[in-house]
Amino acid sequence: MSTSKQFDVVVIGAGPGGYIAAIRAAQLGFSVACIDEWVNAKGGPAPGGTCTNVGCIPSKALLQSSEHFEHAGHGFKDHGIDVAGLTLNLPQMLKRKDVVVKQNNEGILFLFKKNKVTFFHGRGAFAGTAVGGYSISVTGANADTLAAKHVIVATGSNARELPGAPFDEKLILSNSGALAIDAVPAKLGVIGAGVIGLEMGSVWRRLGADVTILEGLPTFLGAVDEQIAKEAHKLFTKQGLKVSLGCKIGQITPGANNVTVEYADAAGAAQTAVFDKLIISIGRVPNTIGLNAESVGLKLDERGFVAVDDDCKTSLPNVWAVGDVVRGPMLAHKAEEEGVAVAERIAGQHGHVNFNTVPWVIYTSPEIAWVGQTEQQLKAANVAYKAGTFPFMANGRARALGDTSGMVKVLADATTDEILGVHIVGPMASELISEAVVAMEFRASSEDIARICHAHPSLSESTKEAMLAVDKRSLNF
């Protein structure tokens, strides 16, 4: 038998957008419930969404473990560390990944308790309107019905399937299956050279797989600054990742223990490849199935996203949506910022998300990170700009680390010197990009950063030097 519970705010989904929105709303004094259906191996709650369970967190755990393995096998010798009889214990590596995920799940449940957010484990959906708001059903082991004045939809996204090749998570894998392969495949195929394809391809290449990435677009990482993308492509190829561009995928045929992929290469020639496993990473689609949006007239756009305005307001009063289920980049940190902004707007405050300063990161080795405009975007918009670059090979800390690949690139307005974009390929790019984000939020000029003292020796000096290079006065290159 269901009971009715009244809340100021009900959040559907406990991924980065949802759980952060719930916590911020609770901090602002609202009574808040958060509903999430993810389950762990024991059937218990596993809040954190795709990011925590089968995305950002487990992939970074495996990227770190596989990088250690590669260093031990190839890099340690240069440091005077000889490793004899190196072996891979893949079950332990996967177990560690699962522990990291579990710690994050439990951390979110702790934060709910700390902030007095009521958590419901099950699938949340609209059940109709109610007096002063909406009726929300929770289905699962403990069915319930909630009444909400405000609803925040944060149901995230799912991996996009290739027509004719549904995921079975044994031979044809989404990001979820790619994180749980129980033996290193001799030959691994990846369709899609985006963030997930490159990260997962990197993990299994380091562990010993022969990896081929088939990309439909004629250019590598088309959204990335062209100079940075070319440098990354060169470095990945040198590592042994095989990337074929301009591929048109045809028939995909799973066998007993392998998958056959027929495709046309960039020249239009017919090709056939046989892989032990195939990862398909061709983007993600909004997760609105089962939300029962039609029961209340919630408008979805032509691609299935929840339609929202600039403030994340939907077509219905007091119904909001954030994260992967709405327009904009499908990034965990973008979802978090929208979650905070919506909670603050519900409280009558002026929450704000600046899409122009949302950083992007690809956690390969070397890492790729960027914020703001690319050189090709500035050219297309006829914006006059100056560019400065600085290679990590000229940075003392990078030499000491033994990782001197890549560069920092800065783009600044030719007239005002305002920083318009910063692009990095190299060690710890994910950490270095934050300085650029802060600078751009404060509308700093390249000279502002060039005149700030940076610790020596540090990788961040490369950012300072690239800023100096905008004015053609780099000191160390």
C-alpha positions as a printed Julia matrix, in Angstrom:
477×3 Matrix{Float64}:
  0.0     0.0     0.0
  1.4     3.39   -0.99
  1.59    6.4     1.25
  1.58   10.04    0.25
  4.52   12.18    1.31
  4.74   15.91    0.67
  8.03   17.6    -0.3
  8.99   21.06   -1.5
 11.37   19.55   -4.07
 11.48   16.04   -5.54
 14.52   15.19   -7.67
 14.22   12.26  -10.09
 17.72   10.81  -10.55
 20.78   10.84   -8.28
 23.52   11.33  -10.84
 25.83   14.39  -10.62
 23.02   16.78  -11.57
 20.37   15.2    -9.37
 22.2    14.52   -6.12
 23.89   17.94   -6.18
 20.54   19.66   -6.87
 18.98   17.78   -3.95
 21.78   18.73   -1.56
 21.77   22.41   -2.59
 17.97   22.6    -2.28
 18.2    21.09    1.21
 20.91   23.59    2.15
 18.5    26.35    1.14
 15.91   25.09    3.62
 13.56   23.05    1.43
 12.19   19.61    2.29
 13.78   17.42   -0.4
 13.41   13.88   -1.72
 15.65   12.23   -4.29
 14.65    9.09   -6.21
 17.17    6.82   -7.92
 16.94    3.29   -9.3
 20.61    2.28   -9.77
 21.4    -0.97   -7.96
 24.69   -2.44   -6.8
 25.72   -6.1    -7.11
 23.75   -6.93   -3.95
 20.59   -5.17   -5.09
 21.13   -2.18   -2.81
 21.07    1.5    -3.83
 23.93    2.84   -5.94
 23.39    6.6    -6.33
 25.73    8.59   -8.55
 24.27    7.76  -11.94
 26.24    6.76  -15.02
 29.16    8.93  -13.88
 29.76    7.06  -10.64
 28.66    3.57  -11.68
 29.74    3.04  -15.29
 31.32    6.32  -16.4
 33.7     8.92  -15.05
 34.68    7.25  -11.78
 35.29    3.6   -12.79
 36.95    4.65  -16.06
 39.4     6.89  -14.19
 40.13    4.02  -11.78
 41.0     1.71  -14.69
 42.9     4.44  -16.51
 45.05    4.96  -13.4
 45.61    1.22  -12.86
 46.46    0.58  -16.5
 48.83    3.56  -16.53
 50.66    2.13  -13.49
 50.93   -1.19  -15.34
 52.36    0.51  -18.43
 54.83    2.53  -16.36
 56.0    -0.61  -14.56
 56.48   -2.41  -17.87
 58.05    0.42  -19.86
 58.72    3.63  -17.95
 60.23    2.59  -14.61
 63.5     1.4   -16.2
 64.44    5.02  -17.04
 64.05    5.88  -13.34
 66.41    3.12  -12.29
 63.59    0.85  -11.14
 63.85   -2.66  -12.55
 60.7    -4.75  -12.36
 61.15   -8.47  -12.89
 58.33  -10.89  -13.66
 55.61   -8.26  -14.14
 52.16   -9.83  -14.34
 48.65   -8.47  -14.68
 46.08   -9.39  -12.03
 42.99   -8.22  -13.91
 40.44   -9.52  -11.34
 42.15   -7.42   -8.64
 42.25   -4.38  -10.95
 38.5    -4.7   -11.6
 37.86   -5.33   -7.89
 39.69   -2.11   -6.98
 37.59   -0.25   -9.55
 34.42   -1.64   -7.94
 35.63   -0.56   -4.48
 36.21    3.0    -5.74
 32.67    3.03   -7.18
 31.2     1.68   -3.91
 33.01    4.37   -1.88
 31.42    7.04   -4.08
 27.95    5.43   -3.81
 28.23    5.36   -0.02
 29.58    8.9     0.04
 26.44   10.19   -1.69
 24.14    8.3     0.7
 26.1     9.84    3.6
 25.7    13.32    2.09
 21.94   12.79    1.76
 21.74   11.86    5.43
 23.97   14.77    6.48
 21.84   17.27    4.51
 18.48   15.68    5.5
 17.58   14.66    1.95
 15.06   11.76    1.98
 16.25    9.06   -0.43
 13.9     6.66   -2.24
 15.37    3.64   -4.01
 13.34    2.89   -7.13
 12.23    4.36  -10.44
 10.68    7.8   -10.28
  7.99    8.89  -12.73
  5.21   11.44  -13.06
  1.85   10.06  -11.9
 -0.18   13.19  -12.63
 -0.83   16.56  -11.08
 -1.66   17.05   -7.41
 -2.96   19.95   -5.34
 -0.23   22.58   -5.44
  2.12   20.49   -7.57
  2.74   17.02   -8.91
  2.29   13.41   -7.92
  5.44   11.32   -8.33
  5.4     7.52   -8.21
  8.27    5.41   -6.94
  8.28    1.84   -8.23
 10.6    -0.86   -6.9
 10.93   -2.97   -3.78
  9.35   -0.19   -1.7
  6.66    1.45   -3.85
  5.58    4.92   -2.81
  3.79    8.04   -3.98
  5.22   11.5    -3.33
  3.68   14.94   -3.69
  6.0    17.7    -4.88
  5.7    21.47   -5.27
  8.78   21.47   -7.52
 10.21   18.61   -9.58
 13.75   18.45  -10.94
 14.22   15.87  -13.71
 17.8    14.58  -13.72
 17.43   11.21  -15.4
 20.64   11.37  -17.43
 21.45    9.51  -20.63
 22.05    6.06  -22.08
 24.64    4.8   -24.55
 23.47    5.11  -28.17
 23.15    1.77  -29.97
 24.26    1.26  -33.52
 21.27    0.08  -35.63
 21.52   -3.68  -36.16
 24.08   -4.11  -33.38
 22.33   -4.06  -29.98
 24.48   -4.21  -26.86
 24.76   -7.69  -25.36
 27.6    -6.55  -23.01
 29.48   -9.76  -23.86
 30.73   -9.21  -27.41
 29.14   -5.86  -28.33
 29.82   -3.49  -25.45
 28.63   -0.09  -24.27
 30.67    1.92  -21.77
 29.23   -0.37  -19.09
 30.54   -3.58  -20.64
 33.83   -1.94  -21.62
 34.58   -1.4   -17.92
 34.0    -5.04  -17.0
 35.84   -7.16  -19.61
 37.08  -10.14  -17.6
 40.09  -11.02  -19.78
 42.27   -8.79  -21.94
 41.03   -9.27  -25.54
 43.73  -10.03  -28.11
 41.96   -7.83  -30.67
 39.64   -5.05  -29.53
 37.54   -2.94  -31.88
 36.13    0.45  -30.94
 33.56    2.3   -33.05
 33.8     6.01  -32.29
 36.95    8.02  -31.53
 35.31   10.29  -28.97
 36.03   10.61  -25.25
 34.76    7.14  -24.25
 36.29    5.39  -27.26
 39.73    6.9   -26.67
 39.7     6.35  -22.91
 38.52    2.73  -23.08
 40.78    2.02  -26.04
 43.71    3.4   -24.02
 42.92    1.23  -20.97
 42.87   -2.05  -22.9
 45.82   -1.15  -25.16
 47.97   -0.57  -22.08
 46.91   -3.95  -20.69
 47.97   -5.72  -23.89
 45.1    -5.58  -26.4
 45.63   -4.77  -30.07
 43.19   -1.85  -30.4
 41.64   -0.49  -33.6
 39.35    2.56  -33.45
 36.99    3.16  -36.38
 35.73    6.74  -36.63
 33.07    7.94  -39.05
 34.2    11.56  -39.25
 37.07   12.51  -41.59
 38.84   14.49  -38.85
 40.2    13.36  -35.49
 38.54   15.0   -32.46
 36.74   17.6   -34.55
 35.56   19.55  -31.49
 39.13   19.99  -30.23
 41.47   22.75  -31.39
 42.99   21.44  -34.63
 46.63   21.9   -33.59
 46.01   20.09  -30.29
 44.04   17.29  -32.0
 46.85   16.7   -34.53
 49.41   16.5   -31.74
 47.21   14.06  -29.79
 46.65   11.89  -32.87
 50.41   11.7   -33.43
 51.05   10.7   -29.8
 48.27    8.07  -29.68
 49.49    6.53  -32.95
 53.03    6.36  -31.56
 51.64    4.52  -28.5
 50.08    1.87  -30.74
 46.42    2.93  -30.94
 45.27    2.38  -34.52
 42.78    5.09  -35.5
 41.02    4.88  -38.88
 39.08    8.0   -39.89
 36.27    8.41  -42.43
 34.92    4.88  -41.92
 31.4     3.95  -42.96
 30.23    1.05  -40.79
 28.25   -1.68  -42.53
 27.21   -5.11  -41.25
 28.19   -6.14  -37.71
 27.95   -9.88  -37.13
 28.53  -11.42  -33.69
 29.83  -15.0   -33.7
 30.36  -17.46  -30.87
 33.52  -15.77  -29.56
 34.14  -12.8   -31.83
 32.53   -9.99  -33.84
 32.96   -9.31  -37.55
 32.73   -5.69  -38.69
 32.34   -4.8   -42.34
 33.08   -1.2   -43.24
 34.23    1.09  -46.02
 37.46    2.99  -45.32
 38.12    6.66  -46.12
 38.96    5.75  -49.72
 35.68    3.85  -50.06
 37.35    0.43  -50.17
 35.48   -2.45  -48.52
 37.18   -3.77  -45.37
 36.45   -6.58  -42.93
 37.82   -6.83  -39.39
 37.32   -9.53  -36.78
 37.53   -8.54  -33.1
 37.32  -10.5   -29.84
 35.27   -7.64  -28.37
 33.67   -4.55  -29.9
 33.05   -1.33  -27.96
 30.47    1.0   -29.52
 30.86    4.6   -28.36
 28.91    6.78  -30.78
 27.36    9.16  -28.3
 24.51    9.07  -25.8
 20.75    9.58  -25.89
 18.54   11.23  -23.23
 16.97    8.85  -20.72
 13.28    9.8   -20.69
 11.72    6.35  -21.25
  9.52    5.48  -18.28
  9.39    9.06  -16.99
  5.7     9.16  -17.99
  6.16   12.71  -19.25
  2.95   12.47  -21.3
  0.84   12.05  -18.15
  1.47   15.68  -17.22
  2.17   17.09  -20.69
  5.91   17.56  -20.18
  7.35   18.62  -23.54
 10.24   16.71  -25.09
 12.11   18.03  -28.15
 12.5    16.2   -31.46
 15.56   14.29  -30.17
 13.89   13.16  -26.94
 15.52   15.69  -24.62
 13.38   17.47  -22.04
 12.76   20.89  -23.59
 14.07   23.69  -21.34
 14.85   27.4   -21.54
 18.13   29.03  -20.53
 17.17   28.68  -16.85
 16.39   24.92  -17.13
 12.64   25.59  -16.85
 10.51   23.05  -18.72
  7.14   23.58  -20.43
  5.41   23.01  -17.06
  5.32   25.39  -14.07
  7.72   24.38  -11.27
  9.19   21.48  -13.28
 12.87   21.78  -14.07
 15.42   19.56  -15.83
 19.22   19.41  -15.7
 22.22   17.47  -17.0
 22.37   14.96  -19.85
 18.58   14.92  -20.26
 18.63   18.56  -21.52
 20.51   20.52  -24.19
 24.18   21.36  -23.81
 27.31   19.3   -23.25
 26.85   15.88  -21.63
 29.34   16.49  -18.84
 29.02   15.63  -15.14
 30.29   19.03  -14.02
 27.86   20.86  -16.32
 25.05   18.83  -14.7
 26.29   19.77  -11.22
 26.37   23.48  -12.05
 22.83   23.31  -13.48
 21.65   21.4   -10.38
 22.98   24.14   -8.08
 21.58   26.91  -10.3
 18.07   25.36  -10.37
 17.96   24.87   -6.59
 18.93   28.52   -6.17
 16.34   29.68   -8.71
 13.64   27.77   -6.82
 14.74   29.77   -3.76
 14.36   33.04   -5.69
 18.08   33.5    -6.17
 19.92   34.04   -9.46
 21.7    30.78  -10.23
 24.06   31.01  -13.19
 25.83   28.62  -15.56
 28.29   29.97  -18.11
 28.54   27.45  -20.95
 31.51   29.4   -22.39
 33.69   28.44  -19.44
 32.72   24.79  -19.03
 35.99   22.82  -19.25
 36.32   19.62  -21.31
 38.73   16.8   -20.49
 39.77   13.54  -22.15
 41.63   11.41  -19.59
 43.96    9.63  -21.96
 47.73    9.77  -21.55
 48.58   12.46  -22.37
 45.42   14.14  -21.14
 43.57   16.62  -23.35
 41.74   19.57  -21.78
 40.29   22.77  -23.1
 38.01   25.69  -22.34
 36.59   28.43  -24.53
 36.99   28.89  -28.27
 39.18   26.89  -30.65
 41.29   28.52  -33.33
 38.97   27.2   -36.05
 35.92   28.69  -34.25
 37.58   32.1   -34.0
 38.52   32.01  -37.69
 34.96   31.04  -38.66
 33.58   33.94  -36.58
 36.16   36.39  -38.06
 37.51   37.22  -34.61
 41.0    38.73  -34.68
 43.18   36.8   -32.21
 46.74   36.16  -31.1
 48.03   32.69  -30.26
 50.78   31.53  -27.91
 52.06   27.99  -27.4
 54.57   26.38  -25.06
 55.76   22.76  -25.27
 56.08   20.59  -22.15
 59.48   19.43  -23.42
 60.77   22.86  -22.3
 59.24   22.53  -18.81
 61.55   21.39  -15.99
 58.87   19.59  -13.97
 57.66   17.67  -17.06
 61.26   16.55  -17.7
 61.57   15.39  -14.09
 58.28   13.49  -14.41
 59.5    11.87  -17.6
 56.43   13.05  -19.5
 57.25   15.87  -21.91
 54.68   15.23  -24.61
 52.26   17.93  -25.71
 51.83   21.66  -25.19
 49.73   24.49  -23.79
 48.05   26.8   -26.3
 46.45   30.17  -25.51
 44.17   32.22  -27.76
 43.59   35.88  -26.86
 41.7    38.76  -28.44
 44.03   40.7   -30.76
 42.74   44.06  -29.52
 41.84   43.62  -25.84
 44.11   40.64  -25.02
 41.17   38.92  -23.23
 41.72   35.15  -23.04
 39.3    33.47  -25.48
 40.44   29.87  -25.21
 43.06   27.63  -23.62
 43.91   24.19  -25.01
 46.24   21.65  -23.43
 47.54   18.23  -24.42
 50.01   16.86  -21.91
 50.56   15.67  -18.33
 47.86   16.62  -15.79
 45.97   18.76  -18.32
 42.76   18.09  -16.34
 44.22   19.94  -13.33
 45.97   22.68  -15.3
 42.81   23.75  -17.14
 41.22   25.08  -13.93
 43.54   28.1   -13.9
 42.32   28.96  -17.4
 38.67   28.58  -16.34
 39.18   30.96  -13.39
 41.04   33.44  -15.59
 38.29   33.44  -18.21
 35.51   33.78  -15.6
 37.24   36.95  -14.4
 37.79   38.01  -18.04
 41.54   38.12  -17.56
 43.98   39.07  -20.3
 46.88   36.82  -21.26
 49.19   39.45  -19.75
 47.4    39.12  -16.39
 48.37   35.44  -16.15
 51.79   36.04  -17.68
 52.59   38.44  -14.82
 51.43   36.11  -12.01
 54.2    34.24  -10.2
 53.94   30.46  -10.72
 55.8    27.97   -8.53
 59.01   26.5    -9.94
 59.34   23.78  -10.96
 55.7    23.1   -11.82
 53.68   22.08  -14.85
 51.63   25.27  -14.39
 54.64   27.29  -15.53
 53.79   26.03  -19.03
 50.5    27.93  -18.83
 52.34   31.11  -17.8
 54.85   30.61  -20.64
 52.07   30.09  -23.2
 50.49   33.35  -21.98
 53.87   35.07  -22.42
 54.1    33.53  -25.9
 50.91   35.36  -26.91
 53.06   38.51  -26.75
 56.02   36.63  -28.29
 58.06   36.88  -25.08
 58.24   33.32  -23.8
 61.28   32.99  -21.51
 62.04   29.26  -21.6
 61.49   28.37  -25.25
